């Protein structure tokens, strides 16, 4: 009787273990991100990736959720190396740090910008300021301006 009980428990464990594991993500569906544009205004937050995916929400968390829901691929924001911030509102750095890694480079965007052009420019002229430095209280920020396909990155 003991053997049958042990065999039944073993069979239940073998059957149940795969169902407890985290569902796998097909690596071919992962969409790495290099640059992200956050636009903050009275209506909320818009997030756009260099892959052309967009999300909108009242908070950054809602915008990121909308981005994940709208994208046909699995967006991978952990690879974002450049964060561009646009708009009149002051960003919540704590909320931003909950989504992006501390070593992510940050610049403020002056006016409307094409994210692809900005990402190409920033690949050569990398911003010096990181999220970690902003969190530590650094006041200096860099402003990115792109006019007629030419960019400039200047201290605020």
Tab-separated table of C-alpha atoms in Angstrom:
chain	number	residue	atom	x	y	z
A	1	UNK	CA	0.000	0.000	0.000
A	2	UNK	CA	2.864	2.355	0.843
A	3	UNK	CA	4.406	1.763	-2.574
A	4	UNK	CA	1.205	2.655	-4.378
A	5	UNK	CA	0.870	5.847	-2.353
A	6	UNK	CA	4.471	6.858	-3.135
A	7	UNK	CA	3.992	6.089	-6.825
A	8	UNK	CA	0.833	8.213	-6.901
A	9	UNK	CA	2.639	11.115	-5.191
A	10	UNK	CA	5.556	10.804	-7.606
A	11	UNK	CA	3.197	10.751	-10.601
A	12	UNK	CA	1.386	13.837	-9.280
A	13	UNK	CA	4.708	15.650	-8.823
A	14	UNK	CA	5.882	14.740	-12.328
A	15	UNK	CA	2.543	15.901	-13.744
A	16	UNK	CA	2.412	19.119	-11.670
A	17	UNK	CA	5.990	20.466	-11.846
A	18	UNK	CA	5.870	21.653	-15.482
A	19	UNK	CA	2.658	23.518	-14.745
A	20	UNK	CA	4.311	25.484	-11.908
A	21	UNK	CA	7.198	26.816	-13.985
A	22	UNK	CA	7.176	30.243	-15.600
A	23	UNK	CA	5.943	30.211	-19.198
A	24	UNK	CA	8.799	30.425	-21.659
A	25	UNK	CA	9.251	33.286	-24.105
A	26	UNK	CA	10.305	32.477	-27.639
A	27	UNK	CA	13.639	34.269	-28.107
A	28	UNK	CA	12.681	35.052	-31.696
A	29	UNK	CA	9.812	37.186	-30.408
A	30	UNK	CA	12.007	39.350	-28.136
A	31	UNK	CA	12.292	42.937	-29.348
A	32	UNK	CA	15.338	44.588	-27.742
A	33	UNK	CA	15.189	48.347	-27.295
A	34	UNK	CA	18.119	50.759	-27.600
A	35	UNK	CA	16.372	54.150	-27.282
A	36	UNK	CA	13.116	55.243	-25.640
A	37	UNK	CA	11.260	58.550	-25.904
A	38	UNK	CA	9.063	59.552	-22.951
A	39	UNK	CA	6.688	62.438	-23.546
A	40	UNK	CA	5.142	63.896	-20.403
A	41	UNK	CA	2.220	66.314	-20.644
A	42	UNK	CA	-1.125	67.122	-19.040
A	43	UNK	CA	-2.763	64.113	-20.734
A	44	UNK	CA	-0.284	61.636	-19.218
A	45	UNK	CA	2.758	59.793	-20.494
A	46	UNK	CA	3.521	58.488	-23.962
A	47	UNK	CA	6.330	55.990	-24.427
A	48	UNK	CA	7.856	55.199	-27.817
A	49	UNK	CA	10.646	52.753	-28.626
A	50	UNK	CA	13.138	52.866	-31.461
A	51	UNK	CA	11.323	49.836	-32.891
A	52	UNK	CA	8.244	52.000	-33.484
A	53	UNK	CA	6.117	50.614	-30.652
A	54	UNK	CA	4.044	53.020	-28.541
A	55	UNK	CA	2.124	53.058	-25.295
A	56	UNK	CA	0.035	55.674	-23.472
A	57	UNK	CA	-1.100	55.985	-19.868
A	58	UNK	CA	-1.743	58.290	-16.949
A	59	UNK	CA	1.392	56.907	-15.258
A	60	UNK	CA	4.578	55.363	-16.588
A	61	UNK	CA	3.443	51.958	-15.343
A	62	UNK	CA	0.200	52.227	-17.350
A	63	UNK	CA	2.065	53.456	-20.442
A	64	UNK	CA	4.520	50.548	-20.259
A	65	UNK	CA	1.639	48.087	-19.827
A	66	UNK	CA	-0.090	49.609	-22.869
A	67	UNK	CA	3.198	49.317	-24.788
A	68	UNK	CA	3.528	45.624	-23.883
A	69	UNK	CA	-0.124	44.942	-24.765
A	70	UNK	CA	0.045	46.755	-28.132
A	71	UNK	CA	3.314	45.275	-29.377
A	72	UNK	CA	3.208	42.062	-31.410
A	73	UNK	CA	6.633	41.119	-30.031
A	74	UNK	CA	7.893	40.840	-26.456
A	75	UNK	CA	9.413	44.272	-25.725
A	76	UNK	CA	12.610	44.079	-23.681
A	77	UNK	CA	13.186	47.477	-22.015
A	78	UNK	CA	16.165	46.218	-19.978
A	79	UNK	CA	18.367	46.771	-23.031
A	80	UNK	CA	17.448	50.476	-23.335
A	81	UNK	CA	20.622	52.502	-23.178
A	82	UNK	CA	19.248	55.942	-24.063
A	83	UNK	CA	16.224	57.670	-22.567
A	84	UNK	CA	14.929	60.851	-24.159
A	85	UNK	CA	12.444	62.921	-22.171
A	86	UNK	CA	10.142	65.456	-23.786
A	87	UNK	CA	7.373	67.651	-22.475
A	88	UNK	CA	6.663	70.358	-19.967
A	89	UNK	CA	6.061	68.115	-16.938
A	90	UNK	CA	8.806	67.138	-14.473
A	91	UNK	CA	9.438	63.382	-14.555
A	92	UNK	CA	9.198	61.176	-11.482
A	93	UNK	CA	12.734	59.747	-11.396
A	94	UNK	CA	11.758	57.035	-8.900
A	95	UNK	CA	9.071	55.743	-11.256
A	96	UNK	CA	11.471	55.909	-14.209
A	97	UNK	CA	14.124	53.981	-12.250
A	98	UNK	CA	11.588	51.241	-11.574
A	99	UNK	CA	11.383	50.607	-15.342
A	100	UNK	CA	14.853	51.441	-16.697
A	101	UNK	CA	18.274	50.419	-15.463
A	102	UNK	CA	20.325	53.002	-13.527
A	103	UNK	CA	23.088	53.145	-16.174
A	104	UNK	CA	20.630	54.299	-18.850
A	105	UNK	CA	21.812	57.597	-20.414
A	106	UNK	CA	19.324	60.474	-20.213
A	107	UNK	CA	18.769	63.671	-22.159
A	108	UNK	CA	15.980	66.192	-22.452
A	109	UNK	CA	14.525	66.708	-25.925
A	110	UNK	CA	13.980	70.232	-27.126
A	111	UNK	CA	10.864	70.311	-29.340
A	112	UNK	CA	9.551	67.479	-31.489
A	113	UNK	CA	12.076	64.857	-32.471
A	114	UNK	CA	12.244	61.861	-34.765
A	115	UNK	CA	13.331	59.033	-32.457
A	116	UNK	CA	15.313	57.238	-35.183
A	117	UNK	CA	17.309	60.396	-35.995
A	118	UNK	CA	17.865	61.068	-32.299
A	119	UNK	CA	18.996	57.477	-31.634
A	120	UNK	CA	21.432	57.647	-34.568
A	121	UNK	CA	22.857	60.924	-33.261
A	122	UNK	CA	23.118	59.628	-29.684
A	123	UNK	CA	24.892	56.472	-30.870
A	124	UNK	CA	27.819	58.731	-31.785
A	125	UNK	CA	27.368	61.512	-29.188
A	126	UNK	CA	26.372	59.665	-26.040
A	127	UNK	CA	24.856	61.712	-23.191
A	128	UNK	CA	26.999	61.885	-20.055
A	129	UNK	CA	24.139	61.934	-17.542
A	130	UNK	CA	22.732	58.604	-16.300
A	131	UNK	CA	19.601	57.832	-14.302
A	132	UNK	CA	21.833	56.893	-11.384
A	133	UNK	CA	23.467	60.347	-11.388
A	134	UNK	CA	20.055	62.039	-11.559
A	135	UNK	CA	18.833	59.933	-8.650
A	136	UNK	CA	21.921	60.978	-6.684
A	137	UNK	CA	20.812	64.589	-7.050
A	138	UNK	CA	22.791	65.848	-10.001
A	139	UNK	CA	21.083	68.972	-11.295
A	140	UNK	CA	22.820	69.337	-14.655
A	141	UNK	CA	20.957	67.891	-17.597
A	142	UNK	CA	21.773	67.674	-21.282
A	143	UNK	CA	19.398	68.958	-23.943
A	144	UNK	CA	19.171	67.348	-27.367
A	145	UNK	CA	18.098	69.512	-30.295
A	146	UNK	CA	17.748	68.150	-33.820
A	147	UNK	CA	17.114	70.540	-36.705
A	148	UNK	CA	17.151	69.570	-40.361
A	149	UNK	CA	18.774	66.235	-39.558
A	150	UNK	CA	21.604	67.775	-37.531
A	151	UNK	CA	21.807	67.355	-33.794
A	152	UNK	CA	23.413	69.074	-30.871
A	153	UNK	CA	23.707	67.960	-27.262
A	154	UNK	CA	24.285	70.819	-24.829
A	155	UNK	CA	24.306	71.302	-21.065
A	156	UNK	CA	21.174	72.884	-19.612
